[in-house]
């Protein structure tokens, strides 16, 4: 798998930012609902993104909402998210999406759009909700309903019971095959480094079902689950993390992790019957009921439909419905199994962080999940940074809006106005967006921290410098040449150890990508192997040719790398040496 970066409209050329809250005064019709609108814009040249939050201060709305305003200038609405936008002259209507027509008293809906203009971009003076001007006040006639929040008790759970956080109070499955491979290298390495390697080998990593054959080949899925049962001693349950990764047209924007199924060759039907159904059958075996089984569902797939549909294989994955329907089938088959927990992949901050990508991604993922049999309840949460290198915390750059030399640091070349520098911030905003979109507040986020540590001698201790670029480049712990680089990154290190509840709304830090397994081959001569993996130029250390993927920087990839998923001992050694925290 190969999360890559593609940026959206608001990314590249933002020159100035204006953000403001409008609490608007106006007339109010009798017995009408009250409402408040918060309208903020991010501005560059003649383009902007607008983020809108509407709060219903009146009676509950159940049959759909409509927000209307008039632009004072020649602004035009482009792509919108979380509402259907229509514009006639200066008049704009944003109607609630099919899945989000209800607004409780005090409830909010978030929506937004990308826009353009040629004159000045003055915010609308007034908004109306379902025909009533939003004054920001509560009508006196309204009865206020009180919502009580119930928190799920921290319950260790009976075997097989679906608990709030599968990682809490559980021990992670240690893959014996991975551990054996690591031990072999540790034996020949010896010393402190060898001991550190052993620690990594004894740490829980995910098991990837990356082809139909993986279900049965070698130890196979049943063999891993049997081994997990033997690791379960005493009352502490074992949590087993499995990656569901075999959609037709897999890795549609790149080559390194291409798979065995193709949309044009009956791939979706085969995905359902030869891949998902057998996996669900095995996971549902009552023999495994005492395990907690976490399914990481289809890394990169839906994010590729947001930013990469200019690539033919992604366009086909979208137009055929194969990605959406494949993901829905997987969720539908897994949801009824009480001890299975599904987390859907949402790429990482360096890919979807711009609002013009984030909004549409949340929309697509939300509508996909709402289209499953159990709706929003078919997932337990979402995962970011799967197999990527984005840090959990940019410790030296805590405030993206910090002003250095008259500019916000998020305007630096490395961030290109992306407001999210790290996965802790990105996961936090995703949590908020998904809850606002209708997911239960009990959902939790995961981050893959297996390779996002960036320790070692080159880790900076502070940001210095008087220009934004100097400040950012001196301070960032992410030492990549560009945030779009994703293949076998030179200088990377192992990140935080797997742990439950690392911060609010995060269920866990997990190691999904086993450290030392390659992201893709660096050898140009390596054509597709028997699994469909190919050489991707982003895995060639000498390549600097892709504006969209990495701004024509060098790829930062390690040389002499084998095909994706294969053991790459040199990379493993580097990751252990650069671990942060130190092993
Ligand atoms: C590969 C998979 C592999 C996984 C874990 C992905 O990049 O495509 O085949 O199982 O990484 O190493």
Coordinates of C-alpha atoms and ligand atoms in Angstrom, one line a residue:
X1 CA 0.0 0.0 0.0
X2 CA 1.2 3.4 -0.8
X3 CA -0.5 6.5 0.6
X4 CA 0.6 9.3 -1.6
X5 CA -0.1 13.0 -1.5
X6 CA -2.2 14.9 -3.9
X7 CA -3.3 18.3 -2.9
X8 CA -6.5 20.1 -3.4
X9 CA -7.5 23.5 -4.7
X10 CA -6.8 25.4 -1.6
X11 CA -3.3 24.1 -1.2
X12 CA -0.8 25.6 -3.5
X13 CA -1.2 29.3 -3.8
X14 CA -2.9 30.6 -0.7
X15 CA -1.6 34.1 -0.2
X16 CA -3.7 35.5 2.5
X17 CA -6.1 34.1 5.0
X18 CA -9.1 35.8 6.5
X19 CA -11.1 34.0 9.0
X20 CA -14.0 35.6 10.8
X21 CA -17.1 34.6 12.7
X22 CA -20.3 36.2 11.7
X23 CA -23.1 36.5 14.2
X24 CA -25.7 38.0 12.1
X25 CA -28.5 40.3 13.0
X26 CA -31.7 40.5 11.0
X27 CA -35.4 40.2 11.2
X28 CA -37.0 37.0 12.5
X29 CA -40.4 35.6 11.4
X30 CA -42.9 34.8 14.1
X31 CA -42.6 31.3 15.7
X32 CA -39.7 30.6 13.4
X33 CA -36.6 28.5 14.4
X34 CA -33.6 30.4 15.5
X35 CA -30.2 29.7 14.0
X36 CA -26.6 30.8 14.0
X37 CA -24.1 30.7 11.1
X38 CA -20.4 30.7 11.4
X39 CA -18.9 31.4 7.9
X40 CA -15.1 31.3 7.5
X41 CA -13.0 31.6 4.4
X42 CA -9.5 30.7 3.5
X43 CA -8.4 33.0 0.7
X44 CA -5.8 32.9 -2.1
X45 CA -5.7 35.2 -5.2
X46 CA -9.2 34.7 -6.7
X47 CA -10.0 31.4 -5.0
X48 CA -11.2 30.5 -1.6
X49 CA -12.6 27.7 0.5
X50 CA -15.5 28.5 2.8
X51 CA -16.3 26.5 5.9
X52 CA -19.8 26.9 7.3
X53 CA -21.3 25.7 10.6
X54 CA -25.0 26.2 11.1
X55 CA -26.5 25.8 14.5
X56 CA -30.2 25.2 15.0
X57 CA -31.3 27.2 17.9
X58 CA -35.0 26.5 17.5
X59 CA -37.3 23.4 17.3
X60 CA -35.8 20.2 16.0
X61 CA -35.7 20.0 12.2
X62 CA -36.3 16.5 10.9
X63 CA -37.2 16.7 7.2
X64 CA -34.2 18.4 5.8
X65 CA -32.6 21.9 6.1
X66 CA -31.9 24.6 3.6
X67 CA -29.4 27.4 4.1
X68 CA -29.6 30.4 1.8
X69 CA -27.6 33.6 1.3
X70 CA -26.8 36.2 -1.3
X71 CA -23.2 37.0 -2.2
X72 CA -22.4 40.7 -2.1
X73 CA -20.0 40.3 -5.0
X74 CA -19.4 38.0 -8.0
X75 CA -18.4 35.0 -6.0
X76 CA -19.2 31.6 -7.6
X77 CA -19.6 28.3 -5.7
X78 CA -17.5 25.4 -7.1
X79 CA -17.3 22.0 -5.4
X80 CA -19.3 21.7 -2.2
X81 CA -19.4 19.1 0.5
X82 CA -21.9 17.9 3.1
X83 CA -24.7 19.8 1.3
X84 CA -26.0 20.2 -2.2
X85 CA -25.2 23.6 -3.6
X86 CA -27.1 25.5 -6.3
X87 CA -26.5 29.1 -7.3
X88 CA -28.6 31.5 -9.3
X89 CA -27.0 34.9 -9.8
X90 CA -25.8 35.9 -6.4
X91 CA -28.3 33.7 -4.6
X92 CA -27.0 30.4 -3.1
X93 CA -28.8 27.5 -1.6
X94 CA -27.1 24.7 0.3
X95 CA -29.5 21.9 0.9
X96 CA -28.9 19.1 3.5
X97 CA -27.4 15.9 2.1
X98 CA -29.6 12.8 1.9
X99 CA -28.0 11.4 5.0
X100 CA -28.1 14.6 7.1
X101 CA -31.5 16.2 7.1
X102 CA -32.1 16.2 10.8
X103 CA -30.9 19.0 13.1
X104 CA -31.8 18.7 16.7
X105 CA -32.2 21.8 19.0
X106 CA -28.6 23.0 19.5
X107 CA -27.4 20.6 16.8
X108 CA -24.9 21.7 14.2
X109 CA -24.3 20.9 10.6
X110 CA -20.9 21.6 8.9
X111 CA -20.6 22.1 5.2
X112 CA -18.4 24.0 2.9
X113 CA -17.3 24.7 -0.7
X114 CA -14.5 25.9 -2.8
X115 CA -15.3 29.2 -4.5
X116 CA -13.9 31.8 -6.9
X117 CA -14.3 35.5 -7.5
X118 CA -12.8 38.4 -9.3
X119 CA -13.6 41.3 -7.1
X120 CA -13.3 41.4 -3.3
X121 CA -14.5 38.5 -1.4
X122 CA -16.8 40.1 1.2
X123 CA -18.8 37.6 3.3
X124 CA -22.6 37.4 2.9
X125 CA -24.4 39.8 5.2
X126 CA -27.2 37.5 6.1
X127 CA -28.1 33.8 6.1
X128 CA -31.4 32.1 6.4
X129 CA -32.3 28.6 7.5
X130 CA -35.4 27.1 6.1
X131 CA -36.6 30.5 5.2
X132 CA -35.8 32.2 8.5
X133 CA -33.1 34.8 9.0
X134 CA -30.4 33.6 11.3
X135 CA -30.1 36.1 14.1
X136 CA -27.9 34.0 16.4
X137 CA -30.5 34.1 19.2
X138 CA -33.0 31.6 20.6
X139 CA -36.6 32.5 20.2
X140 CA -38.3 32.9 23.6
X141 CA -41.1 30.6 22.7
X142 CA -38.8 27.7 22.2
X143 CA -38.7 24.9 24.7
X144 CA -35.1 23.9 25.1
X145 CA -34.5 20.2 25.2
X146 CA -31.6 19.0 27.2
X147 CA -29.4 16.3 25.8
X148 CA -27.7 14.1 28.3
X149 CA -24.4 12.5 27.2
X150 CA -23.9 9.0 28.3
X151 CA -20.3 7.7 28.5
X152 CA -19.7 4.1 27.8
X153 CA -18.4 2.5 31.0
X154 CA -14.9 1.1 30.7
X155 CA -15.8 -2.5 30.7
X156 CA -13.3 -5.2 30.3
X157 CA -15.9 -7.2 28.5
X158 CA -17.1 -10.8 28.5
X159 CA -15.4 -12.9 25.9
X160 CA -17.0 -12.1 22.6
X161 CA -18.8 -9.0 23.8
X162 CA -18.4 -5.9 21.7
X163 CA -16.5 -3.4 23.9
X164 CA -16.1 0.3 23.4
X165 CA -12.3 0.1 22.6
X166 CA -11.0 -3.3 21.5
X167 CA -7.4 -2.2 22.4
X168 CA -8.2 -1.2 26.0
X169 CA -7.2 -3.9 28.5
X170 CA -6.0 -6.2 25.7
X171 CA -2.6 -7.5 24.7
X172 CA -1.7 -7.3 21.0
X173 CA -1.1 -10.4 18.9
X174 CA 2.6 -11.1 18.2
X175 CA 3.0 -12.6 14.7
X176 CA 5.3 -15.6 15.2
X177 CA 6.5 -15.5 11.5
X178 CA 7.4 -11.8 11.7
X179 CA 9.1 -12.4 15.0
X180 CA 11.2 -15.3 13.7
X181 CA 12.4 -13.2 10.8
X182 CA 13.4 -10.4 13.1
X183 CA 15.1 -12.8 15.6
X184 CA 17.3 -14.2 12.8
X185 CA 18.6 -10.7 11.9
X186 CA 19.0 -9.9 15.6
X187 CA 21.1 -13.0 16.1
X188 CA 23.5 -12.0 13.4
X189 CA 23.6 -8.4 14.5
X190 CA 24.1 -8.9 18.2
X191 CA 24.8 -6.2 20.8
X192 CA 22.4 -3.4 21.7
X193 CA 21.0 -3.1 18.2
X194 CA 20.3 -6.8 18.2
X195 CA 18.4 -6.5 21.5
X196 CA 16.4 -3.5 20.2
X197 CA 15.5 -5.6 17.2
X198 CA 14.2 -8.3 19.4
X199 CA 12.0 -5.8 21.2
X200 CA 10.4 -4.9 17.8
X201 CA 10.0 -8.6 16.9
X202 CA 8.1 -9.2 20.1
X203 CA 5.7 -6.2 19.4
X204 CA 2.3 -6.6 18.0
X205 CA 2.0 -6.0 14.2
X206 CA -1.0 -6.5 11.9
X207 CA -1.4 -9.4 9.6
X208 CA -2.1 -8.4 6.0
X209 CA -4.6 -10.4 3.9
X210 CA -3.1 -8.9 0.7
X211 CA -4.4 -11.5 -1.8
X212 CA -6.8 -14.4 -1.9
X213 CA -4.0 -16.9 -1.4
X214 CA -2.9 -15.2 1.9
X215 CA -6.1 -16.6 3.5
X216 CA -4.7 -20.1 3.3
X217 CA -1.0 -19.8 2.3
X218 CA 1.6 -20.6 4.9
X219 CA 0.2 -20.2 8.4
X220 CA -2.9 -18.6 6.8
X221 CA -5.6 -16.7 8.6
X222 CA -6.8 -19.6 10.7
X223 CA -3.2 -20.4 11.7
X224 CA -2.8 -16.9 12.9
X225 CA -6.0 -16.9 14.8
X226 CA -5.1 -20.3 16.4
X227 CA -1.7 -18.8 17.4
X228 CA -3.5 -15.8 18.9
X229 CA -5.6 -18.1 21.0
X230 CA -2.4 -19.7 22.4
X231 CA -1.2 -16.2 23.3
X232 CA -4.3 -15.6 25.3
X233 CA -3.5 -16.6 28.9
X234 CA -5.5 -15.5 31.9
X235 CA -8.2 -13.0 31.7
X236 CA -6.5 -10.6 29.3
X237 CA -7.9 -10.9 25.8
X238 CA -5.7 -10.8 22.7
X239 CA -6.4 -8.2 20.1
X240 CA -5.7 -9.4 16.6
X241 CA -5.4 -6.8 13.8
X242 CA -6.0 -7.9 10.3
X243 CA -5.8 -5.8 7.1
X244 CA -8.4 -6.3 4.5
X245 CA -6.6 -5.3 1.3
X246 CA -7.5 -6.7 -2.0
X247 CA -10.0 -4.5 -3.8
X248 CA -10.1 -4.7 -7.6
X249 CA -7.8 -2.1 -9.2
X250 CA -6.0 -1.9 -5.8
X251 CA -3.5 1.0 -5.3
X252 CA -5.1 2.6 -8.4
X253 CA -2.8 5.7 -8.4
X254 CA 0.4 3.8 -8.3
X255 CA 2.1 0.5 -9.2
X256 CA 3.9 -0.8 -6.2
X257 CA 1.0 -2.4 -4.4
X258 CA -1.2 -3.3 -7.4
X259 CA -3.1 -6.4 -6.8
X260 CA -4.5 -9.5 -8.4
X261 CA -8.1 -8.3 -9.1
X262 CA -9.2 -6.0 -11.9
X263 CA -12.6 -4.2 -12.2
X264 CA -12.8 -5.1 -15.9
X265 CA -12.3 -8.8 -15.2
X266 CA -15.1 -9.4 -12.8
X267 CA -12.9 -8.2 -9.9
X268 CA -15.7 -7.0 -7.7
X269 CA -17.6 -10.3 -7.8
X270 CA -14.4 -12.2 -7.1
X271 CA -13.5 -9.8 -4.3
X272 CA -16.9 -10.6 -2.6
X273 CA -17.0 -14.3 -3.1
X274 CA -13.4 -15.5 -3.2
X275 CA -11.9 -13.0 -0.7
X276 CA -14.3 -11.2 1.7
X277 CA -16.8 -14.0 2.2
X278 CA -14.1 -16.7 3.1
X279 CA -12.5 -14.2 5.5
X280 CA -15.8 -13.4 7.2
X281 CA -16.5 -17.1 7.5
X282 CA -13.2 -17.7 9.3
X283 CA -13.5 -14.6 11.6
X284 CA -17.0 -15.6 12.5
X285 CA -16.0 -19.1 13.7
X286 CA -17.2 -19.3 17.3
X287 CA -13.9 -20.9 18.2
X288 CA -12.3 -17.4 17.9
X289 CA -15.1 -15.6 19.8
X290 CA -12.8 -14.8 22.8
X291 CA -10.4 -12.8 20.6
X292 CA -10.9 -9.2 19.8
X293 CA -10.4 -9.0 16.0
X294 CA -9.8 -5.6 14.5
X295 CA -10.2 -5.3 10.7
X296 CA -8.4 -2.4 9.0
X297 CA -10.5 -1.9 5.9
X298 CA -8.9 -1.1 2.5
X299 CA -6.1 1.4 3.0
X300 CA -6.0 4.2 0.5
X301 CA -9.1 3.1 -1.5
X302 CA -11.7 5.8 -0.8
X303 CA -9.0 8.6 -0.5
X304 CA -7.8 7.7 -4.0
X305 CA -11.4 8.4 -5.3
X306 CA -11.1 11.9 -3.9
X307 CA -7.8 13.1 -5.3
X308 CA -6.6 10.6 -8.0
X309 CA -9.5 10.1 -10.4
X310 CA -7.4 11.7 -13.2
X311 CA -5.6 8.3 -13.2
X312 CA -7.6 5.8 -15.4
X313 CA -7.6 2.9 -12.9
X314 CA -9.0 5.2 -10.2
X315 CA -11.5 6.7 -12.5
X316 CA -12.7 3.1 -13.3
X317 CA -12.7 2.2 -9.6
X318 CA -15.0 5.2 -9.1
X319 CA -17.3 5.0 -12.1
X320 CA -17.9 1.3 -11.7
X321 CA -18.7 1.7 -8.0
X322 CA -16.2 -1.1 -7.3
X323 CA -14.4 0.6 -4.4
X324 CA -17.5 1.8 -2.6
X325 CA -19.4 -1.4 -3.1
X326 CA -16.4 -3.5 -2.2
X327 CA -15.9 -1.6 1.1
X328 CA -19.6 -1.9 1.8
X329 CA -19.6 -5.6 1.2
X330 CA -16.6 -6.0 3.6
X331 CA -18.3 -3.9 6.3
X332 CA -21.6 -5.8 5.8
X333 CA -20.0 -9.2 6.2
X334 CA -17.9 -8.1 9.2
X335 CA -20.4 -6.1 11.2
X336 CA -22.6 -9.0 12.4
X337 CA -19.6 -10.8 14.0
X338 CA -19.7 -9.5 17.6
X339 CA -16.0 -9.6 18.3
X340 CA -14.9 -8.0 15.0
X341 CA -14.2 -4.2 15.0
X342 CA -13.9 -2.4 11.7
X343 CA -11.8 0.7 11.1
X344 CA -11.9 2.4 7.7
X345 CA -8.8 4.0 6.3
X346 CA -8.7 7.8 5.9
X347 CA -5.1 8.3 4.5
X348 CA -3.0 10.9 6.4
X349 CA -2.8 14.6 7.0
X350 CA -0.3 15.2 4.2
X351 CA -2.8 13.8 1.7
X352 CA -6.2 14.9 2.8
X353 CA -5.4 17.7 5.2
X354 CA -6.6 20.6 3.0
X355 CA -10.2 21.4 3.6
X356 CA -10.9 21.0 -0.1
X357 CA -9.8 17.3 0.2
X358 CA -11.0 16.7 3.8
X359 CA -14.6 17.8 3.2
X360 CA -15.2 15.6 0.2
X361 CA -13.4 12.7 1.8
X362 CA -15.6 12.8 4.9
X363 CA -18.6 13.0 2.6
X364 CA -17.6 10.0 0.5
X365 CA -16.7 7.9 3.5
X366 CA -19.8 8.9 5.4
X367 CA -22.1 8.1 2.5
X368 CA -20.3 4.8 1.9
X369 CA -20.7 3.7 5.5
X370 CA -24.3 5.0 5.6
X371 CA -25.1 2.8 2.7
X372 CA -24.2 -0.4 4.6
X373 CA -26.9 -2.5 6.3
X374 CA -26.0 -1.3 9.8
X375 CA -25.3 2.3 8.6
X376 CA -22.9 4.3 10.8
X377 CA -22.8 1.4 13.3
X378 CA -20.9 -0.8 10.9
X379 CA -17.6 0.9 11.8
X380 CA -15.9 1.3 15.2
X381 CA -13.8 4.1 13.9
X382 CA -11.2 5.2 11.4
X383 CA -7.4 4.9 10.9
X384 CA -4.9 7.3 9.6
X385 CA -1.3 7.0 8.4
X386 CA -1.5 3.3 7.5
X387 CA 1.9 2.4 6.2
X388 CA 2.9 6.1 5.9
X389 CA 5.5 8.1 7.7
X390 CA 3.7 11.2 8.9
X391 CA 4.6 12.0 12.5
X392 CA 2.0 11.8 15.3
X393 CA 3.2 15.1 16.7
X394 CA 5.3 17.9 15.2
X395 CA 6.7 18.8 18.6
X396 CA 8.7 21.8 17.5
X397 CA 5.8 23.2 15.3
X398 CA 2.8 23.0 17.6
X399 CA 0.9 26.0 16.0
X400 CA 0.5 26.0 12.2
X401 CA -0.8 29.6 12.3
X402 CA 2.3 30.9 14.1
X403 CA 3.5 34.0 12.5
X404 CA 7.2 34.1 11.4
X405 CA 8.4 37.1 9.4
X406 CA 4.8 38.2 8.8
X407 CA 3.6 34.8 7.4
X408 CA 1.9 31.8 9.0
X409 CA 4.2 28.8 9.1
X410 CA 1.6 26.7 7.3
X411 CA 2.4 28.7 4.2
X412 CA 5.9 27.2 4.2
X413 CA 6.8 25.2 1.1
X414 CA 6.8 21.9 3.1
X415 CA 3.1 22.4 4.2
X416 CA 1.7 24.4 1.3
X417 CA -1.1 25.9 3.5
X418 CA -2.1 22.5 4.8
X419 CA -3.5 23.2 8.3
X420 CA -2.6 19.8 9.7
X421 CA 1.1 19.0 10.3
X422 CA 0.6 15.8 12.2
X423 CA -1.6 12.8 12.8
X424 CA -2.7 13.7 16.3
X425 CA -4.3 17.0 14.9
X426 CA -5.6 15.3 11.8
X427 CA -7.2 12.4 13.7
X428 CA -8.8 14.8 16.1
X429 CA -10.4 16.9 13.4
X430 CA -11.5 13.8 11.6
X431 CA -13.2 12.6 14.8
X432 CA -15.1 15.9 15.0
X433 CA -16.1 15.9 11.4
X434 CA -17.4 12.3 11.4
X435 CA -19.4 12.9 14.6
X436 CA -20.8 16.0 13.0
X437 CA -21.7 13.9 10.0
X438 CA -23.8 11.6 12.1
X439 CA -21.4 8.9 13.5
X440 CA -21.8 8.0 17.1
X441 CA -19.5 9.8 19.6
X442 CA -18.2 6.4 20.6
X443 CA -16.2 6.0 17.4
X444 CA -12.4 6.1 17.9
X445 CA -9.4 6.9 15.8
X446 CA -6.3 4.7 15.3
X447 CA -2.9 5.9 14.0
X448 CA -0.3 3.6 12.4
X449 CA 2.9 4.6 14.3
X450 CA 5.1 1.8 13.1
X451 CA 7.4 4.1 11.1
X452 CA 6.6 7.7 12.0
X453 CA 9.2 8.2 14.7
X454 CA 11.9 10.2 12.9
X455 CA 14.5 9.9 15.7
X456 CA 18.2 9.5 15.5
X457 CA 20.9 12.1 15.1
X458 CA 19.0 14.3 12.6
X459 CA 16.0 14.9 14.8
X460 CA 15.8 18.6 15.6
X461 CA 15.3 19.9 19.1
X462 CA 13.8 23.2 18.2
X463 CA 12.7 25.4 15.3
X464 CA 14.9 28.4 14.6
X465 CA 15.0 30.8 11.6
X466 CA 13.4 34.0 10.7
X467 CA 11.6 33.1 7.5
X468 CA 8.7 30.5 7.4
X469 CA 10.7 28.1 5.4
X470 CA 13.8 28.3 7.6
X471 CA 11.7 28.0 10.7
X472 CA 9.8 24.9 9.4
X473 CA 12.7 23.2 7.8
X474 CA 14.9 23.6 11.0
X475 CA 12.1 22.4 13.3
X476 CA 10.1 19.7 11.6
X477 CA 10.8 16.1 12.8
X478 CA 9.4 14.8 9.5
X479 CA 12.7 14.8 7.5
X480 CA 11.2 13.8 4.2
X481 CA 12.1 15.8 1.1
X482 CA 8.4 16.2 0.4
X483 CA 5.3 15.1 2.3
X484 CA 4.1 13.2 -0.8
X485 CA 7.1 10.8 -0.6
X486 CA 5.8 7.4 0.6
X487 CA 8.2 4.6 -0.5
X488 CA 10.9 3.2 1.8
X489 CA 11.8 6.6 3.3
X490 CA 15.4 7.2 4.1
X491 CA 16.0 8.5 7.6
X492 CA 12.7 7.2 9.0
X493 CA 12.4 5.5 12.4
X494 CA 10.0 3.3 14.4
X495 CA 7.4 5.5 16.2
X496 CA 5.4 5.2 19.4
X497 CA 4.9 1.7 20.7
X498 CA 1.4 0.3 20.3
X499 CA -0.8 1.6 23.1
X500 CA -4.5 2.0 23.9
X501 CA -6.1 5.4 24.6
X502 CA -3.1 7.6 23.7
X503 CA -5.2 10.8 23.6
X504 CA -8.9 11.7 23.7
X505 CA -10.9 10.0 20.9
X506 CA -8.0 7.8 19.9
X507 CA -8.6 4.2 20.5
X508 CA -5.0 3.3 20.0
X509 CA -1.6 3.7 18.3
X510 CA -1.1 0.5 16.3
X511 CA 1.6 -1.0 14.2
X512 CA -0.2 -1.9 11.0
X513 CA 2.8 -1.9 8.6
X514 CA 5.3 -4.4 10.0
X515 CA 8.6 -2.5 10.2
X516 CA 11.1 -3.8 7.7
X517 CA 8.6 -4.9 5.1
X518 CA 9.2 -3.0 1.9
X519 CA 6.8 -0.4 0.3
X520 CA 7.8 -1.4 -3.2
X521 CA 10.8 -2.4 -5.3
X522 CA 13.4 0.1 -6.3
X523 CA 14.5 -2.0 -9.3
X524 CA 13.2 -0.7 -12.6
X525 CA 13.5 -4.1 -14.2
X526 CA 11.1 -5.7 -11.8
X527 CA 7.9 -6.2 -13.8
X528 CA 4.7 -7.4 -12.1
X529 CA 5.4 -10.3 -9.8
X530 CA 2.9 -13.1 -9.3
X531 CA 0.9 -10.9 -6.9
X532 CA 0.7 -8.0 -9.4
X533 CA 3.3 -5.8 -7.6
X534 CA 5.3 -3.6 -9.9
X535 CA 8.1 -1.0 -9.9
X536 CA 6.8 2.4 -9.1
X537 CA 9.1 5.4 -9.9
X538 CA 8.4 6.8 -6.4
X539 CA 10.5 3.8 -5.1
X540 CA 13.4 4.8 -7.3
X541 CA 15.9 7.0 -5.4
X542 CA 17.0 8.7 -8.6
X543 CA 13.5 9.7 -9.7
X544 CA 12.3 13.3 -9.5
X545 CA 9.6 13.6 -12.1
X546 CA 6.2 13.9 -10.6
X547 CA 4.8 17.4 -9.9
X548 CA 1.6 16.1 -8.4
X549 CA 3.0 13.3 -6.3
X550 CA 6.0 15.0 -4.8
X551 CA 6.6 18.4 -6.4
X552 CA 9.5 17.1 -8.4
X553 CA 11.7 16.4 -5.4
X554 CA 13.8 13.3 -5.1
X555 CA 11.8 10.4 -3.8
X556 CA 13.9 9.8 -0.7
X557 CA 13.5 6.1 -1.2
X558 CA 16.1 3.6 -0.1
X559 CA 17.9 1.7 -2.9
X560 CA 18.0 -2.1 -3.4
X561 CA 14.5 -2.5 -2.1
X562 CA 12.4 -5.7 -2.8
X563 CA 8.8 -5.8 -3.9
X564 CA 6.1 -4.4 -1.5
X565 CA 5.6 -6.6 1.5
X566 CA 8.9 -8.4 1.2
X567 CA 11.5 -8.4 4.0
X568 CA 14.0 -5.6 3.6
X569 CA 16.6 -6.0 6.4
X570 CA 18.6 -2.8 5.6
X571 CA 15.4 -0.8 6.1
X572 CA 14.6 -2.6 9.3
X573 CA 18.0 -1.8 10.7
X574 CA 17.6 1.9 9.9
X575 CA 14.1 2.0 11.4
X576 CA 15.3 0.4 14.6
X577 CA 18.3 2.8 14.8
X578 CA 16.1 5.9 14.3
X579 CA 13.3 4.8 16.6
X580 CA 11.7 7.6 18.6
X581 CA 11.1 7.0 21.4
X582 CA 14.4 5.1 21.5
X583 CA 13.8 1.3 21.8
Ligands
LIG1 C1 2.0 -4.6 0.5 C2 1.3 -5.8 1.0 C3 2.0 -6.1 2.4 C4 1.9 -5.0 3.3 C5 2.6 -5.2 4.6 C6 1.9 -3.5 1.4 O1 2.6 -2.4 0.9 O2 1.3 -4.3 -0.7 O3 1.6 -6.9 0.2 O4 1.4 -7.3 3.0 O5 2.4 -3.8 2.7 O6 4.0 -5.2 4.4

